[in-house]
Amino acid sequence: ANADVDGGGAGDDDGPVRVLSLRLLKRTNAAHMQPLYELLRHSRTVIQYYLELSVFPAFMRHQRVKLSASGQELGGSMLFARRIGFSGTPSELMPVELGACGYEAGSEARIVHTLTSERIMSCEVGSDAW
């Protein structure tokens, strides 16, 4: 009830590894387990299985419920009745309770200037076949 299986791991030049049939294998017997360990220790599938089913659940904190909110929700009245400011990239997605976004004077002109600068971009007329 032995099986010869090609080890296939990195640095395995010894040929096939001899392991017992799984129904005869005793986990407490080191002589039984060592050949199986040598066979499977470099297997990506076995390593992934071990990490995902044994290591990660035991040592990483998993939560069944995730609490999340967007900046729009957090800046709105959901958490606080009064707000004195809101930090972040200005956009029209600001919480309605904060009113319209107040862009810095000249910022839109600087954006257009940058996007049309010949130092940054170029323009070519393409053929009709493009």
Coordinates of N, CA, C and O in Angstrom, one line a residue:
A1 N 0.8 -1.2 0.0 CA 0.0 0.0 0.0 C 0.9 1.2 0.0 O 0.5 2.3 0.5
N2 N 2.0 1.2 -0.6 CA 2.9 2.3 -0.8 C 2.7 2.9 -2.2 O 2.3 2.2 -3.1
A3 N 3.0 4.1 -2.3 CA 2.9 4.8 -3.6 C 4.2 5.5 -3.9 O 4.7 6.2 -3.0
D4 N 4.7 5.4 -5.1 CA 5.8 6.2 -5.5 C 5.3 7.4 -6.3 O 4.5 7.3 -7.2
V5 N 5.6 8.6 -5.8 CA 5.1 9.9 -6.4 C 6.3 10.8 -6.7 O 7.2 10.9 -5.8
D6 N 6.3 11.4 -7.8 CA 7.4 12.3 -8.2 C 7.2 13.5 -7.3 O 6.2 14.2 -7.2
G7 N 8.3 13.9 -6.6 CA 8.3 15.0 -5.7 C 8.0 16.3 -6.3 O 7.2 17.1 -5.9
G8 N 8.7 16.6 -7.4 CA 8.4 17.8 -8.2 C 8.7 19.1 -7.5 O 8.5 20.2 -8.1
G9 N 9.2 19.1 -6.3 CA 9.5 20.4 -5.6 C 10.9 20.9 -6.0 O 11.7 20.3 -6.7
A10 N 11.2 22.2 -5.6 CA 12.4 22.8 -6.0 C 13.6 22.1 -5.3 O 13.5 21.8 -4.1
G11 N 14.6 21.7 -6.1 CA 15.7 21.0 -5.5 C 15.5 19.5 -5.3 O 16.4 18.9 -4.7
D12 N 14.4 19.0 -5.8 CA 14.2 17.5 -5.6 C 14.8 16.8 -6.7 O 14.2 16.6 -7.8
D13 N 16.1 16.3 -6.6 CA 16.8 15.5 -7.6 C 16.8 14.1 -7.2 O 17.5 13.3 -7.9
D14 N 16.2 13.7 -6.1 CA 16.3 12.3 -5.6 C 15.3 11.4 -6.3 O 15.2 10.2 -6.0
G15 N 14.5 11.9 -7.2 CA 13.5 11.1 -7.8 C 12.2 11.0 -7.0 O 11.9 11.9 -6.2
P16 N 11.4 9.9 -7.2 CA 10.1 9.8 -6.6 C 10.3 9.6 -5.0 O 11.2 9.1 -4.5
V17 N 9.2 10.1 -4.3 CA 9.2 10.0 -2.9 C 8.2 8.9 -2.6 O 7.1 8.8 -3.2
R18 N 8.5 8.0 -1.6 CA 7.7 6.9 -1.3 C 6.8 7.3 -0.1 O 7.3 7.6 1.0
V19 N 5.5 7.2 -0.3 CA 4.6 7.6 0.8 C 3.5 6.4 1.0 O 3.2 5.8 0.0
L20 N 3.0 6.3 2.2 CA 2.0 5.4 2.4 C 0.7 5.8 1.9 O 0.4 7.0 1.7
S21 N -0.2 4.9 1.6 CA -1.6 5.3 1.2 C -2.2 6.1 2.4 O -1.9 5.8 3.6
L22 N -3.0 7.1 2.0 CA -3.6 8.0 3.1 C -4.4 7.2 4.1 O -4.4 7.6 5.3
R23 N -5.0 6.1 3.8 CA -5.8 5.4 4.8 C -4.9 4.7 5.8 O -5.4 4.3 6.9
L24 N -3.6 4.4 5.5 CA -2.7 3.8 6.4 C -1.8 4.8 7.2 O -1.2 4.4 8.1
L25 N -1.9 6.0 6.7 CA -1.0 7.1 7.3 C -1.4 7.4 8.7 O -2.6 7.6 9.0
K26 N -0.4 7.5 9.6 CA -0.7 7.9 11.0 C 0.0 9.3 11.2 O 1.2 9.3 11.1
R27 N -0.7 10.3 11.6 CA -0.2 11.6 11.7 C 0.8 11.7 12.9 O 1.7 12.5 12.9
T28 N 0.7 10.8 13.8 CA 1.6 10.8 15.0 C 2.9 10.1 14.7 O 3.9 10.2 15.5
N29 N 3.0 9.4 13.6 CA 4.2 8.7 13.2 C 5.1 9.5 12.3 O 4.8 9.7 11.1
A30 N 6.3 10.0 12.8 CA 7.2 10.8 12.1 C 7.7 10.1 10.8 O 7.9 10.8 9.8
A31 N 7.9 8.8 10.9 CA 8.4 8.1 9.7 C 7.3 8.1 8.6 O 7.7 8.0 7.4
H32 N 6.1 8.1 8.9 CA 5.0 8.2 7.9 C 4.9 9.6 7.4 O 4.7 9.8 6.2
M33 N 5.0 10.6 8.3 CA 4.8 12.0 7.9 C 5.9 12.7 7.1 O 5.7 13.5 6.3
Q34 N 7.1 12.3 7.4 CA 8.3 13.0 6.7 C 8.2 12.9 5.2 O 8.4 13.9 4.5
P35 N 8.0 11.7 4.6 CA 8.0 11.6 3.2 C 6.8 12.4 2.6 O 6.9 13.0 1.5
L36 N 5.7 12.4 3.3 CA 4.6 13.2 2.8 C 4.9 14.7 2.9 O 4.6 15.5 1.9
Y37 N 5.5 15.1 3.9 CA 6.0 16.5 4.1 C 6.9 16.9 2.9 O 6.8 17.9 2.3
E38 N 7.9 16.0 2.6 CA 8.9 16.3 1.5 C 8.1 16.4 0.2 O 8.5 17.2 -0.6
L39 N 7.1 15.6 0.0 CA 6.3 15.6 -1.2 C 5.5 16.9 -1.4 O 5.5 17.5 -2.5
L40 N 4.9 17.4 -0.3 CA 4.0 18.5 -0.4 C 4.5 19.9 0.0 O 3.8 20.9 -0.2
R41 N 5.7 20.0 0.6 CA 6.1 21.2 1.2 C 6.3 22.4 0.2 O 6.3 23.5 0.6
H42 N 6.5 22.1 -1.0 CA 6.7 23.1 -2.0 C 5.5 23.3 -2.9 O 5.5 24.1 -3.9
S43 N 4.4 22.6 -2.6 CA 3.2 22.7 -3.5 C 2.4 24.0 -3.2 O 2.0 24.2 -2.0
R44 N 2.3 24.8 -4.2 CA 1.6 26.1 -4.0 C 0.1 25.9 -3.6 O -0.4 26.6 -2.8
T45 N -0.5 24.8 -4.1 CA -1.9 24.5 -3.7 C -2.0 24.2 -2.3 O -2.9 24.7 -1.6
V46 N -1.1 23.4 -1.8 CA -1.1 22.9 -0.4 C -0.8 24.1 0.5 O -1.5 24.3 1.6
I47 N 0.2 25.0 0.1 CA 0.5 26.1 0.9 C -0.7 27.1 1.0 O -1.0 27.6 2.1
Q48 N -1.3 27.4 -0.1 CA -2.5 28.2 -0.1 C -3.6 27.7 0.7 O -4.2 28.4 1.5
Y49 N -3.9 26.4 0.6 CA -4.9 25.8 1.4 C -4.6 25.9 2.9 O -5.5 26.3 3.7
Y50 N -3.3 25.6 3.3 CA -2.9 25.7 4.7 C -3.1 27.2 5.2 O -3.6 27.4 6.3
L51 N -2.6 28.2 4.4 CA -2.7 29.5 4.9 C -4.2 30.0 5.0 O -4.5 30.6 6.0
E52 N -5.0 29.7 4.0 CA -6.4 30.2 4.0 C -7.3 29.5 5.0 O -8.2 30.1 5.5
L53 N -7.0 28.2 5.3 CA -7.9 27.5 6.2 C -7.4 27.4 7.6 O -8.2 27.1 8.5
S54 N -6.1 27.5 7.8 CA -5.5 27.4 9.1 C -4.9 28.6 9.7 O -5.3 29.1 10.8
V55 N -4.0 29.2 9.0 CA -3.2 30.3 9.5 C -4.0 31.6 9.6 O -4.1 32.3 10.6
F56 N -4.5 32.1 8.4 CA -5.2 33.3 8.4 C -6.4 33.4 9.3 O -6.6 34.4 10.1
P57 N -7.3 32.4 9.4 CA -8.4 32.5 10.3 C -8.0 32.6 11.8 O -8.6 33.2 12.6
A58 N -6.9 31.9 12.1 CA -6.4 31.9 13.5 C -5.7 33.1 13.9 O -5.8 33.6 15.1
F59 N -5.0 33.8 13.0 CA -4.1 34.9 13.4 C -4.6 36.3 12.8 O -4.0 37.3 13.1
M60 N -5.5 36.3 11.9 CA -6.0 37.6 11.4 C -7.4 37.8 11.9 O -8.2 36.9 12.0
R61 N -7.7 39.1 12.2 CA -9.0 39.4 12.7 C -10.0 39.5 11.5 O -9.8 40.3 10.6
H62 N -11.0 38.7 11.5 CA -12.0 38.7 10.5 C -13.3 39.3 11.1 O -13.6 38.9 12.3
Q63 N -14.0 40.1 10.4 CA -15.2 40.7 10.9 C -16.4 40.2 10.0 O -16.2 40.2 8.8
R64 N -17.5 39.8 10.6 CA -18.6 39.4 9.8 C -19.3 40.7 9.2 O -19.9 40.6 8.1
V65 N -19.2 41.8 9.8 CA -19.9 43.0 9.4 C -18.9 44.1 9.2 O -18.0 44.3 10.0
K66 N -18.9 44.8 8.1 CA -18.0 45.8 7.8 C -18.7 47.2 7.8 O -19.7 47.3 7.2
L67 N -18.2 48.1 8.6 CA -18.8 49.4 8.7 C -18.0 50.3 7.7 O -16.8 50.4 7.8
S68 N -18.7 50.9 6.8 CA -18.0 51.8 5.8 C -18.9 53.0 5.5 O -20.2 52.9 5.6
A69 N -18.3 54.0 5.1 CA -19.1 55.2 4.6 C -18.2 56.0 3.7 O -17.0 56.0 3.8
S70 N -18.8 56.8 2.8 CA -18.1 57.6 1.9 C -17.8 59.0 2.6 O -18.4 59.3 3.6
G71 N -16.9 59.8 2.0 CA -16.7 61.1 2.5 C -17.9 62.0 2.5 O -18.1 62.8 3.4
Q72 N -18.8 61.7 1.5 CA -20.0 62.5 1.4 C -20.9 62.2 2.6 O -21.5 63.1 3.2
E73 N -21.0 60.9 2.9 CA -21.8 60.5 4.0 C -21.3 61.0 5.4 O -22.0 61.5 6.2
L74 N -20.0 60.9 5.5 CA -19.3 61.3 6.8 C -19.4 62.8 7.0 O -19.5 63.3 8.1
G75 N -19.3 63.6 5.9 CA -19.4 65.0 6.0 C -20.8 65.6 6.1 O -21.0 66.7 6.4
G76 N -21.8 64.7 5.9 CA -23.2 65.1 6.0 C -23.7 65.1 7.4 O -22.9 65.0 8.4
S77 N -25.0 65.1 7.6 CA -25.6 65.2 8.9 C -25.8 63.9 9.6 O -26.3 63.8 10.7
M78 N -25.3 62.8 8.9 CA -25.5 61.5 9.5 C -24.8 61.3 10.9 O -25.4 60.7 11.8
L79 N -23.6 61.9 11.1 CA -22.9 61.7 12.3 C -23.0 62.9 13.2 O -23.2 62.8 14.5
F80 N -23.0 64.1 12.7 CA -22.9 65.3 13.5 C -23.9 66.4 13.0 O -24.1 66.6 11.8
A81 N -24.6 67.0 13.9 CA -25.6 68.0 13.5 C -24.9 69.3 13.0 O -25.4 69.9 12.1
R82 N -23.7 69.6 13.6 CA -22.9 70.8 13.1 C -21.6 70.4 12.6 O -20.9 69.6 13.3
R83 N -21.2 71.0 11.6 CA -19.8 70.8 11.0 C -19.2 72.2 10.7 O -19.9 73.1 10.2
I84 N -17.9 72.3 11.0 CA -17.2 73.6 10.8 C -16.3 73.5 9.6 O -15.7 74.5 9.2
G85 N -16.1 72.3 9.0 CA -15.3 72.2 7.8 C -15.3 70.8 7.3 O -15.8 69.9 7.9
F86 N -14.7 70.7 6.1 CA -14.7 69.4 5.4 C -13.4 69.4 4.6 O -13.2 70.2 3.7
S87 N -12.5 68.5 4.9 CA -11.2 68.4 4.2 C -11.3 67.3 3.1 O -11.9 66.3 3.3
G88 N -10.7 67.6 2.0 CA -10.7 66.7 0.9 C -10.5 67.4 -0.4 O -10.4 68.6 -0.5
T89 N -10.5 66.6 -1.5 CA -10.5 67.2 -2.8 C -11.8 67.8 -3.1 O -12.8 67.2 -3.0
P90 N -11.8 69.1 -3.5 CA -13.1 69.7 -3.9 C -13.7 69.1 -5.0 O -13.1 68.7 -6.0
S91 N -15.0 68.9 -4.9 CA -15.8 68.3 -6.0 C -17.3 68.6 -5.8 O -17.6 69.1 -4.7
E92 N -18.1 68.4 -6.8 CA -19.5 68.6 -6.7 C -20.2 67.5 -5.8 O -21.4 67.5 -5.7
L93 N -19.4 66.5 -5.3 CA -19.9 65.5 -4.5 C -19.9 65.8 -3.0 O -20.0 64.9 -2.2
M94 N -19.7 67.1 -2.7 CA -19.6 67.5 -1.3 C -21.0 67.2 -0.7 O -22.0 67.2 -1.4
P95 N -21.1 66.9 0.6 CA -22.4 66.7 1.2 C -23.3 67.9 1.0 O -22.9 69.1 1.1
V96 N -24.5 67.6 0.7 CA -25.5 68.7 0.4 C -25.6 69.7 1.6 O -25.7 70.9 1.3
E97 N -25.5 69.1 2.8 CA -25.6 70.0 4.0 C -24.5 71.1 4.0 O -24.7 72.1 4.7
L98 N -23.4 70.9 3.3 CA -22.3 71.8 3.4 C -22.5 72.9 2.3 O -21.7 73.9 2.3
G99 N -23.4 72.8 1.4 CA -23.7 73.8 0.4 C -22.7 73.5 -0.8 O -22.1 72.5 -0.9
A100 N -22.7 74.5 -1.7 CA -21.9 74.4 -2.9 C -20.4 74.4 -2.6 O -20.0 75.0 -1.7
C101 N -19.7 73.7 -3.5 CA -18.2 73.7 -3.3 C -17.6 75.0 -3.6 O -18.0 75.6 -4.7
G102 N -16.8 75.6 -2.8 CA -16.1 76.9 -3.0 C -14.8 76.7 -3.6 O -13.8 76.4 -2.8
Y103 N -14.6 76.7 -4.9 CA -13.3 76.5 -5.5 C -12.5 77.8 -5.3 O -13.0 78.9 -5.3
E104 N -11.2 77.6 -5.2 CA -10.3 78.7 -5.1 C -10.3 79.5 -6.4 O -10.4 78.9 -7.5
A105 N -10.3 80.8 -6.3 CA -10.4 81.7 -7.5 C -9.2 81.4 -8.4 O -8.1 81.3 -8.0
G106 N -9.5 81.2 -9.7 CA -8.5 80.9 -10.7 C -8.1 79.5 -10.8 O -7.3 79.1 -11.7
S107 N -8.5 78.6 -10.0 CA -8.1 77.2 -10.0 C -8.5 76.5 -11.3 O -7.8 75.7 -11.9
E108 N -9.8 76.8 -11.8 CA -10.2 76.1 -13.0 C -9.4 76.6 -14.2 O -9.1 75.9 -15.1
A109 N -9.1 77.9 -14.2 CA -8.2 78.5 -15.3 C -6.9 77.8 -15.3 O -6.3 77.5 -16.4
R110 N -6.3 77.6 -14.1 CA -5.0 76.9 -14.1 C -5.1 75.5 -14.6 O -4.1 75.0 -15.2
I111 N -6.2 74.8 -14.3 CA -6.3 73.4 -14.8 C -6.4 73.4 -16.3 O -5.7 72.7 -17.0
V112 N -7.2 74.3 -16.9 CA -7.3 74.4 -18.4 C -6.0 74.8 -19.0 O -5.5 74.2 -20.0
H113 N -5.2 75.7 -18.4 CA -3.9 76.2 -18.9 C -3.0 75.0 -18.9 O -2.2 74.8 -19.8
T114 N -3.0 74.2 -17.8 CA -2.1 73.1 -17.7 C -2.4 72.0 -18.7 O -1.5 71.5 -19.4
L115 N -3.7 71.7 -18.9 CA -4.1 70.7 -19.9 C -3.9 71.1 -21.3 O -3.8 70.2 -22.2
T116 N -3.8 72.4 -21.6 CA -3.5 72.8 -23.0 C -2.1 73.3 -23.2 O -1.8 73.8 -24.3
S117 N -1.2 73.2 -22.2 CA 0.2 73.6 -22.4 C 0.9 72.7 -23.3 O 0.9 71.5 -23.2
E118 N 1.6 73.3 -24.3 CA 2.4 72.6 -25.2 C 3.6 71.9 -24.6 O 4.3 71.0 -25.2
R119 N 4.0 72.3 -23.4 CA 5.1 71.7 -22.6 C 4.6 70.3 -22.1 O 5.4 69.4 -21.9
I120 N 3.3 70.1 -22.0 CA 2.7 68.9 -21.5 C 2.1 68.0 -22.5 O 2.2 66.8 -22.5
M121 N 1.4 68.6 -23.5 CA 0.7 67.8 -24.5 C 1.0 68.3 -25.9 O 1.6 69.3 -26.1
S122 N 0.6 67.5 -26.8 CA 0.7 67.9 -28.2 C -0.5 67.5 -29.0 O -1.3 66.7 -28.5
C123 N -0.7 68.0 -30.2 CA -1.9 67.7 -30.9 C -1.5 67.3 -32.4 O -0.6 68.0 -32.9
E124 N -2.1 66.3 -32.9 CA -1.8 65.9 -34.3 C -3.2 65.7 -35.0 O -4.1 65.2 -34.3
V125 N -3.3 66.1 -36.2 CA -4.5 65.8 -37.0 C -4.4 64.4 -37.6 O -3.4 64.1 -38.3
G126 N -5.3 63.6 -37.2 CA -5.3 62.2 -37.7 C -5.9 62.1 -39.1 O -6.7 63.0 -39.5
S127 N -5.6 61.0 -39.8 CA -6.2 60.8 -41.1 C -7.6 60.4 -40.9 O -8.1 59.9 -39.9
D128 N -8.4 60.5 -42.0 CA -9.8 60.1 -42.0 C -9.9 58.6 -41.8 O -11.0 58.1 -41.2
A129 N -8.9 57.8 -42.1 CA -9.0 56.3 -42.0 C -8.7 55.9 -40.5 O -8.9 54.7 -40.2
W130 N -8.4 56.8 -39.6 CA -8.1 56.4 -38.3 C -9.3 55.9 -37.6 O -10.1 55.5 -37.2

